[in-house]
mmCIF file of C-alpha atoms and ligand atoms in Angstrom:
data_model
loop_
_atom_site.group_PDB
_atom_site.id
_atom_site.type_symbol
_atom_site.label_atom_id
_atom_site.label_comp_id
_atom_site.label_asym_id
_atom_site.label_seq_id
_atom_site.Cartn_x
_atom_site.Cartn_y
_atom_site.Cartn_z
ATOM 1 C CA MET A 1 11.363 -19.731 -3.097
ATOM 2 C CA THR A 2 13.028 -17.290 -0.799
ATOM 3 C CA THR A 3 12.861 -17.549 2.954
ATOM 4 C CA LYS A 4 14.626 -14.291 3.693
ATOM 5 C CA ALA A 5 11.400 -12.705 4.927
ATOM 6 C CA ASN A 6 11.374 -15.097 7.861
ATOM 7 C CA ASN A 7 14.754 -13.895 9.048
ATOM 8 C CA GLN A 8 14.283 -10.183 8.499
ATOM 9 C CA VAL A 9 14.082 -7.738 11.331
ATOM 10 C CA CYS A 10 12.551 -4.276 11.307
ATOM 11 C CA ALA A 11 15.054 -1.700 10.009
ATOM 12 C CA VAL A 12 13.457 0.943 12.227
ATOM 13 C CA CYS A 13 13.480 -0.748 15.630
ATOM 14 C CA GLY A 14 14.993 -4.209 15.131
ATOM 15 C CA GLY A 15 11.703 -5.834 16.064
ATOM 16 C CA GLU A 16 10.392 -9.065 14.651
ATOM 17 C CA LEU A 17 8.591 -8.958 11.311
ATOM 18 C CA GLN A 18 5.448 -10.942 10.703
ATOM 19 C CA ALA A 19 4.257 -11.865 7.221
ATOM 20 C CA THR A 20 0.771 -10.619 6.424
ATOM 21 C CA THR A 21 -1.264 -9.069 3.637
ATOM 22 C CA ILE A 22 -2.247 -5.418 3.517
ATOM 23 C CA THR A 23 -4.252 -2.973 1.457
ATOM 24 C CA HIS A 24 -1.749 -0.683 -0.208
ATOM 25 C CA GLU A 25 -2.343 2.733 -1.779
ATOM 26 C CA GLU A 26 0.003 3.886 -4.478
ATOM 27 C CA LYS A 27 -0.127 7.453 -5.786
ATOM 28 C CA ARG A 28 0.791 8.314 -9.353
ATOM 29 C CA ASP A 29 0.232 11.918 -10.411
ATOM 30 C CA SER A 30 -3.330 12.702 -9.362
ATOM 31 C CA HIS A 31 -4.440 9.067 -9.314
ATOM 32 C CA ILE A 32 -4.545 6.716 -6.381
ATOM 33 C CA TYR A 33 -4.291 3.011 -7.073
ATOM 34 C CA LEU A 34 -5.555 0.549 -4.521
ATOM 35 C CA PHE A 35 -4.040 -2.907 -4.110
ATOM 36 C CA GLN A 36 -5.707 -5.489 -1.929
ATOM 37 C CA ASN A 37 -4.061 -8.514 -0.335
ATOM 38 C CA VAL A 38 -0.524 -7.272 -0.956
ATOM 39 C CA PRO A 39 2.055 -9.501 0.730
ATOM 40 C CA ALA A 40 3.971 -7.493 3.312
ATOM 41 C CA GLU A 41 5.716 -7.759 6.634
ATOM 42 C CA VAL A 42 4.550 -5.866 9.666
ATOM 43 C CA CYS A 43 6.818 -5.166 12.619
ATOM 44 C CA THR A 44 5.331 -6.722 15.729
ATOM 45 C CA ALA A 45 7.032 -4.049 17.864
ATOM 46 C CA CYS A 46 6.481 -0.683 16.125
ATOM 47 C CA GLY A 47 3.894 -1.528 13.456
ATOM 48 C CA GLU A 48 6.033 -0.375 10.535
ATOM 49 C CA ILE A 49 4.993 -2.009 7.264
ATOM 50 C CA TRP A 50 7.587 -3.401 4.884
ATOM 51 C CA ILE A 51 6.930 -4.334 1.287
ATOM 52 C CA ASP A 52 9.481 -6.273 -0.743
ATOM 53 C CA GLU A 53 11.168 -4.466 -3.623
ATOM 54 C CA GLU A 54 9.921 -7.315 -5.814
ATOM 55 C CA VAL A 55 6.318 -6.636 -4.816
ATOM 56 C CA LEU A 56 6.731 -2.882 -5.414
ATOM 57 C CA GLN A 57 8.027 -3.602 -8.896
ATOM 58 C CA GLN A 58 5.010 -5.814 -9.496
ATOM 59 C CA ILE A 59 2.784 -2.939 -8.373
ATOM 60 C CA ASP A 60 4.504 -0.637 -10.880
ATOM 61 C CA LYS A 61 3.797 -3.148 -13.644
ATOM 62 C CA LEU A 62 0.176 -3.542 -12.597
ATOM 63 C CA ILE A 63 -0.362 0.230 -12.697
ATOM 64 C CA GLU A 64 0.939 0.290 -16.233
ATOM 65 C CA TYR A 65 -0.349 -2.964 -17.705
ATOM 66 C CA GLY A 66 -2.624 -4.591 -15.159
ATOM 67 C CA VAL A 67 -6.377 -4.974 -15.378
ATOM 68 C CA PRO A 68 -8.100 -3.722 -12.211
ATOM 69 C CA ILE A 69 -10.970 -5.720 -10.738
ATOM 70 C CA GLY A 70 -12.936 -2.548 -10.164
ATOM 71 C CA LYS A 71 -12.908 1.157 -9.440
ATOM 72 C CA VAL A 72 -13.910 3.037 -6.327
ATOM 73 C CA GLU A 73 -15.260 6.528 -6.157
ATOM 74 C CA MET A 74 -13.792 8.547 -3.355
ATOM 75 C CA PRO A 75 -15.397 11.493 -1.599
ATOM 76 C CA VAL A 76 -13.098 14.519 -1.795
ATOM 77 C CA TYR A 77 -13.134 17.434 0.626
ATOM 78 C CA ASP A 78 -11.376 20.758 0.461
ATOM 79 C CA PHE A 79 -10.760 21.041 4.160
ATOM 80 C CA PRO A 80 -10.856 24.849 4.627
ATOM 81 C CA ARG A 81 -14.158 25.007 2.750
ATOM 82 C CA ALA A 82 -15.686 21.803 4.101
ATOM 83 C CA VAL A 83 -18.880 22.238 6.055
ATOM 84 C CA ALA A 84 -20.278 19.541 8.303
ATOM 85 C CA PRO A 85 -23.936 19.821 9.377
ATOM 86 C CA ALA A 86 -24.397 20.092 13.131
ATOM 87 C CA HIS A 87 -25.839 17.071 14.845
HETATM 88 ZN ZN1 ZN B 1 9.835 -1.954 14.140
#
């Protein structure tokens, strides 16, 4: 067990980091991979999110070898051509 997360401060502003879990999007080529409940630290001062190198490596492994729990379909818009009906 490592306790270093408890002593870390935000590298952006020096604020206090709080351990939490986040939903993380990772892009590879044209694919987006979604990870739920990823352990991370959030700066209580500026809101910057920090993910351990260890966790990022785990994410890399999951993209290559992991079995996803599901897939989501995402609506895609080409902004210049997108038309929204008036309401
Ligand atoms: Zn900060």
